[in-house]
Amino acid sequence: MQIPFGLYPVGLNLYPLALDLFIPTIFIFFAGASYRVTRYFVTYNKPFIVYTTQVRGITQGEKIKELFNTFANSSKVGIKRKPATTAVGLLMHIVLILIIFLLAQHMIFWAYYIPPYQILFPLAIPESSADGQLAFFRGSTPYTSTPYPFVHDIWGPLTIILNGQYLTYLLIIFLAIYLAHKFSVVVERLSIRAGDWWFFVLLFVDVVLGFLATSHIPNNVYWYDNLLGAHILVAEIIIATLPFTRGFHMFEFYLGKLREWYFMIMRRGMK
């Protein structure tokens, strides 16, 4: 059986197929995102609300402060009402951002398609804790001479914990907690959108696939190519469907908060 996008026998090598589908995936994502953002602005009608107080005449510094508070308020309310799930959610977001954008292997992938991304290479997070251990103990030297320091990671000993291996462990734990919370909501017979399950289940599967590929489990080229290809393919499915799942809140959240700040602070009480 042949894949129509290339002569790739199914099950033998998913890696080149995944690379071929990356650009079409980005186009699909931008098409869906454009639709969502356009609908967001076109269908929104701001009602005029009479406020008892006015905030006109505030300084630019106060406006910036209020902008920060607008973004922070949702987290503050979440910490008060649901401290456990909110804390897990915030930590999960931080770990996910670090893995996607600063893990060394991912940075090379992004830089291939976006060359200026190479500027961030000094911030790369290593795959494992080995670099951090070498930087901390300084007890090992290379077997062969090298013009570069043996350990030249900008994070130094911090990479003992700030590395792809440990961050992946944390992300798997956070995702498992989040999915367990979603399942408990279903048990309580509360409604959950299909997009929530789609995004988080696929994300969990993708993280596990990436971890297995990076760890070379099983340790042979055949499985590595397929695991890496499957990891990229699942990521592409997530990206392509992102505008229609829970994951798109990462964009709508900022749009909503900017809109809230604009009408509540910049144009408060104005038609």
Short mmCIF file of C-alpha atoms in Angstrom, two decimals:
data_model
loop_
_atom_site.label_atom_id
_atom_site.label_comp_id
_atom_site.label_asym_id
_atom_site.label_seq_id
_atom_site.Cartn_x
_atom_site.Cartn_y
_atom_site.Cartn_z
CA MET A 1 0.00 0.00 0.00
CA GLN A 2 1.36 3.41 -0.97
CA ILE A 3 0.67 6.82 0.51
CA PRO A 4 -0.55 9.32 -2.14
CA PHE A 5 1.85 11.99 -0.85
CA GLY A 6 4.90 9.93 -1.69
CA LEU A 7 6.22 6.44 -2.19
CA TYR A 8 6.30 5.54 1.48
CA PRO A 9 5.24 1.99 2.39
CA VAL A 10 2.87 2.24 5.34
CA GLY A 11 4.48 1.07 8.58
CA LEU A 12 8.03 1.10 7.23
CA ASN A 13 8.98 4.75 7.52
CA LEU A 14 6.65 7.45 8.79
CA TYR A 15 9.36 10.07 9.25
CA PRO A 16 9.66 11.39 5.64
CA LEU A 17 5.87 11.35 5.30
CA ALA A 18 5.55 13.46 8.43
CA LEU A 19 8.05 15.99 7.09
CA ASP A 20 6.19 16.22 3.76
CA LEU A 21 2.93 16.96 5.55
CA PHE A 22 4.28 19.72 7.78
CA ILE A 23 3.84 22.62 5.34
CA PRO A 24 0.26 21.58 4.37
CA THR A 25 -0.48 21.30 8.09
CA ILE A 26 0.61 24.90 8.65
CA PHE A 27 -1.63 26.09 5.80
CA ILE A 28 -4.59 24.21 7.27
CA PHE A 29 -3.89 25.72 10.67
CA PHE A 30 -3.74 29.28 9.37
CA ALA A 31 -6.92 28.77 7.36
CA GLY A 32 -8.76 27.54 10.44
CA ALA A 33 -7.24 30.22 12.67
CA SER A 34 -8.21 32.95 10.20
CA TYR A 35 -11.78 31.68 10.25
CA ARG A 36 -11.92 31.62 14.05
CA VAL A 37 -10.37 35.06 14.49
CA THR A 38 -12.56 36.59 11.78
CA ARG A 39 -15.68 35.11 13.33
CA TYR A 40 -14.50 36.35 16.72
CA PHE A 41 -14.42 39.97 15.57
CA VAL A 42 -17.35 39.90 13.15
CA THR A 43 -19.87 38.33 15.51
CA TYR A 44 -18.92 40.35 18.60
CA ASN A 45 -21.23 43.23 19.49
CA LYS A 46 -20.11 45.29 22.44
CA PRO A 47 -23.11 46.49 24.47
CA PHE A 48 -22.96 49.94 26.00
CA ILE A 49 -22.77 49.72 29.78
CA VAL A 50 -23.17 52.73 32.06
CA TYR A 51 -20.45 52.63 34.70
CA THR A 52 -20.69 54.46 38.00
CA THR A 53 -17.01 55.33 37.90
CA GLN A 54 -14.79 56.75 35.22
CA VAL A 55 -11.15 55.96 34.55
CA ARG A 56 -10.44 58.60 31.94
CA GLY A 57 -7.33 60.64 32.41
CA ILE A 58 -5.21 57.85 33.91
CA THR A 59 -1.55 57.81 33.00
CA GLN A 60 0.05 55.49 30.49
CA GLY A 61 1.81 53.69 33.31
CA GLU A 62 -1.51 52.98 35.01
CA LYS A 63 -2.95 51.72 31.74
CA ILE A 64 -0.07 49.28 31.38
CA LYS A 65 -0.56 48.20 34.99
CA GLU A 66 -4.25 47.58 34.33
CA LEU A 67 -3.33 45.58 31.23
CA PHE A 68 -1.15 43.33 33.37
CA ASN A 69 -3.91 43.01 35.97
CA THR A 70 -6.43 42.09 33.28
CA PHE A 71 -4.32 39.11 32.27
CA ALA A 72 -3.49 38.15 35.86
CA ASN A 73 -7.04 38.34 37.21
CA SER A 74 -8.13 35.03 35.70
CA SER A 75 -5.24 33.23 37.40
CA LYS A 76 -5.91 35.00 40.69
CA VAL A 77 -9.57 33.99 40.63
CA GLY A 78 -8.64 30.44 39.62
CA ILE A 79 -6.15 30.10 42.48
CA LYS A 80 -8.81 31.21 44.97
CA ARG A 81 -11.61 28.99 43.64
CA LYS A 82 -9.73 25.95 42.34
CA PRO A 83 -6.14 26.18 43.61
CA ALA A 84 -5.07 22.64 42.68
CA THR A 85 -6.34 22.52 39.10
CA THR A 86 -5.28 26.11 38.43
CA ALA A 87 -1.74 25.50 39.71
CA VAL A 88 -1.45 22.31 37.66
CA GLY A 89 -2.75 24.13 34.60
CA LEU A 90 -0.26 26.98 34.96
CA LEU A 91 2.67 24.61 35.50
CA MET A 92 1.55 22.48 32.56
CA HIS A 93 1.52 25.55 30.31
CA ILE A 94 5.03 26.57 31.41
CA VAL A 95 6.48 23.08 30.92
CA LEU A 96 4.75 22.68 27.55
CA ILE A 97 6.14 26.01 26.29
CA LEU A 98 9.66 25.06 27.40
CA ILE A 99 9.48 21.69 25.65
CA ILE A 100 7.95 22.96 22.41
CA PHE A 101 10.12 26.02 21.90
CA LEU A 102 13.37 25.48 23.83
CA LEU A 103 14.07 21.74 23.73
CA ALA A 104 17.19 21.40 21.59
CA GLN A 105 15.72 18.91 19.10
CA HIS A 106 12.61 21.02 18.62
CA MET A 107 14.66 24.19 18.16
CA ILE A 108 16.56 22.56 15.31
CA PHE A 109 13.24 21.61 13.71
CA TRP A 110 11.85 25.15 14.02
CA ALA A 111 15.09 26.70 12.76
CA TYR A 112 14.97 24.53 9.65
CA TYR A 113 11.67 26.14 8.62
CA ILE A 114 12.27 29.52 10.32
CA PRO A 115 16.02 30.28 10.03
CA PRO A 116 15.98 33.38 12.32
CA TYR A 117 14.96 31.03 15.12
CA GLN A 118 18.65 30.13 15.38
CA ILE A 119 19.11 33.28 17.46
CA LEU A 120 17.56 31.39 20.37
CA PHE A 121 19.97 28.45 20.14
CA PRO A 122 21.96 29.58 23.22
CA LEU A 123 18.79 29.03 25.26
CA ALA A 124 18.43 25.41 24.12
CA ILE A 125 17.49 22.91 26.81
CA PRO A 126 19.37 19.60 26.57
CA GLU A 127 17.71 16.26 26.09
CA SER A 128 18.83 14.74 29.39
CA SER A 129 20.39 15.71 32.70
CA ALA A 130 23.88 14.57 31.62
CA ASP A 131 25.03 18.09 30.67
CA GLY A 132 23.87 19.46 33.99
CA GLN A 133 25.65 16.77 35.94
CA LEU A 134 28.88 17.40 34.04
CA ALA A 135 28.58 21.15 34.57
CA PHE A 136 27.90 20.68 38.28
CA PHE A 137 30.53 18.12 39.16
CA ARG A 138 33.16 19.10 36.56
CA GLY A 139 34.71 15.73 37.11
CA SER A 140 34.67 14.50 33.52
CA THR A 141 36.75 15.50 30.54
CA PRO A 142 36.29 14.58 26.88
CA TYR A 143 38.19 11.63 25.47
CA THR A 144 39.34 13.76 22.53
CA SER A 145 40.38 17.40 22.45
CA THR A 146 37.77 19.95 21.42
CA PRO A 147 37.99 23.69 20.68
CA TYR A 148 34.86 24.25 22.76
CA PRO A 149 34.34 23.84 26.50
CA PHE A 150 33.19 20.36 27.36
CA VAL A 151 30.02 21.75 28.91
CA HIS A 152 28.99 25.11 27.46
CA ASP A 153 25.27 25.16 28.16
CA ILE A 154 23.99 28.60 29.17
CA TRP A 155 21.81 27.01 31.86
CA GLY A 156 24.81 25.39 33.54
CA PRO A 157 24.07 23.06 36.48
CA LEU A 158 20.39 24.03 36.28
CA THR A 159 20.04 21.51 33.46
CA ILE A 160 20.21 18.76 36.07
CA ILE A 161 16.47 19.40 36.38
CA LEU A 162 15.86 21.71 33.40
CA ASN A 163 16.10 19.13 30.64
CA GLY A 164 13.80 17.36 28.23
CA GLN A 165 13.75 14.14 30.22
CA TYR A 166 12.54 15.58 33.53
CA LEU A 167 10.28 18.16 31.90
CA THR A 168 8.58 15.35 29.99
CA TYR A 169 8.02 13.45 33.23
CA LEU A 170 6.38 16.53 34.71
CA LEU A 171 4.27 17.16 31.62
CA ILE A 172 3.00 13.57 31.57
CA ILE A 173 2.06 13.86 35.25
CA PHE A 174 0.30 17.20 34.74
CA LEU A 175 -1.59 15.92 31.70
CA ALA A 176 -2.62 12.79 33.59
CA ILE A 177 -3.95 14.93 36.45
CA TYR A 178 -5.79 17.17 34.02
CA LEU A 179 -7.35 14.24 32.17
CA ALA A 180 -8.33 12.65 35.48
CA HIS A 181 -10.04 15.91 36.43
CA LYS A 182 -11.91 15.93 33.12
CA PHE A 183 -12.96 12.34 33.67
CA SER A 184 -14.26 13.20 37.14
CA VAL A 185 -16.37 15.94 35.57
CA VAL A 186 -17.87 13.36 33.21
CA VAL A 187 -18.58 11.05 36.14
CA GLU A 188 -20.46 13.91 37.77
CA ARG A 189 -22.53 14.05 34.57
CA LEU A 190 -21.34 17.50 33.61
CA SER A 191 -20.83 18.26 29.93
CA ILE A 192 -17.37 18.22 28.37
CA ARG A 193 -16.74 19.40 24.83
CA ALA A 194 -15.34 16.85 22.41
CA GLY A 195 -12.60 19.33 21.52
CA ASP A 196 -11.28 19.14 25.08
CA TRP A 197 -10.81 15.38 24.90
CA TRP A 198 -9.43 15.51 21.36
CA PHE A 199 -6.73 18.05 22.19
CA PHE A 200 -5.55 16.74 25.55
CA VAL A 201 -5.65 13.03 24.66
CA LEU A 202 -3.69 13.64 21.45
CA LEU A 203 -1.25 15.84 23.35
CA PHE A 204 -0.72 13.10 25.94
CA VAL A 205 -0.14 10.50 23.20
CA ASP A 206 2.25 12.83 21.36
CA VAL A 207 4.32 13.51 24.47
CA VAL A 208 4.67 9.78 25.13
CA LEU A 209 5.67 9.11 21.51
CA GLY A 210 8.25 11.89 21.61
CA PHE A 211 9.67 10.57 24.86
CA LEU A 212 9.97 7.03 23.48
CA ALA A 213 11.66 8.26 20.29
CA THR A 214 14.10 10.49 22.17
CA SER A 215 14.92 7.71 24.63
CA HIS A 216 15.38 5.21 21.76
CA ILE A 217 12.85 2.78 23.21
CA PRO A 218 13.08 0.22 21.59
CA ASN A 219 16.68 0.82 20.59
CA ASN A 220 16.75 0.25 16.84
CA VAL A 221 16.56 2.43 13.75
CA TYR A 222 13.31 0.92 12.46
CA TRP A 223 11.36 1.83 15.57
CA TYR A 224 13.11 5.18 15.96
CA ASP A 225 12.07 6.35 12.48
CA ASN A 226 8.50 5.25 13.01
CA LEU A 227 8.18 6.62 16.54
CA LEU A 228 9.68 9.95 15.48
CA GLY A 229 7.44 10.02 12.42
CA ALA A 230 4.38 9.16 14.50
CA HIS A 231 5.34 11.87 17.01
CA ILE A 232 5.47 14.48 14.24
CA LEU A 233 2.28 13.19 12.58
CA VAL A 234 0.29 13.40 15.82
CA ALA A 235 1.70 16.90 16.39
CA GLU A 236 0.56 17.84 12.89
CA ILE A 237 -2.93 16.54 13.61
CA ILE A 238 -2.99 18.65 16.76
CA ILE A 239 -1.82 21.74 14.86
CA ALA A 240 -4.23 21.25 11.95
CA THR A 241 -7.24 20.81 14.25
CA LEU A 242 -6.11 23.35 16.85
CA PRO A 243 -8.47 26.14 15.70
CA PHE A 244 -11.44 23.89 16.46
CA THR A 245 -10.33 22.43 19.79
CA ARG A 246 -9.63 23.54 23.34
CA GLY A 247 -6.06 24.29 22.36
CA PHE A 248 -7.08 27.43 20.48
CA HIS A 249 -7.75 29.16 23.80
CA MET A 250 -4.04 29.99 23.80
CA PHE A 251 -4.90 32.56 21.12
CA GLU A 252 -8.46 33.47 22.08
CA PHE A 253 -7.41 34.08 25.67
CA TYR A 254 -5.12 36.93 24.64
CA LEU A 255 -7.67 38.36 22.22
CA GLY A 256 -10.35 38.26 24.90
CA LYS A 257 -8.17 39.87 27.55
CA LEU A 258 -7.00 42.60 25.18
CA ARG A 259 -10.62 43.28 24.27
CA GLU A 260 -11.59 43.35 27.94
CA TRP A 261 -8.79 45.79 28.76
CA TYR A 262 -9.63 47.99 25.78
CA PHE A 263 -13.30 48.40 26.66
CA MET A 264 -12.91 48.40 30.45
CA ILE A 265 -9.97 50.79 30.62
CA MET A 266 -9.36 52.56 27.33
CA ARG A 267 -12.99 53.17 26.35
CA ARG A 268 -14.84 52.77 29.62
CA GLY A 269 -18.25 54.42 29.50
CA MET A 270 -17.84 55.41 25.85
CA LYS A 271 -20.15 54.35 23.04
#
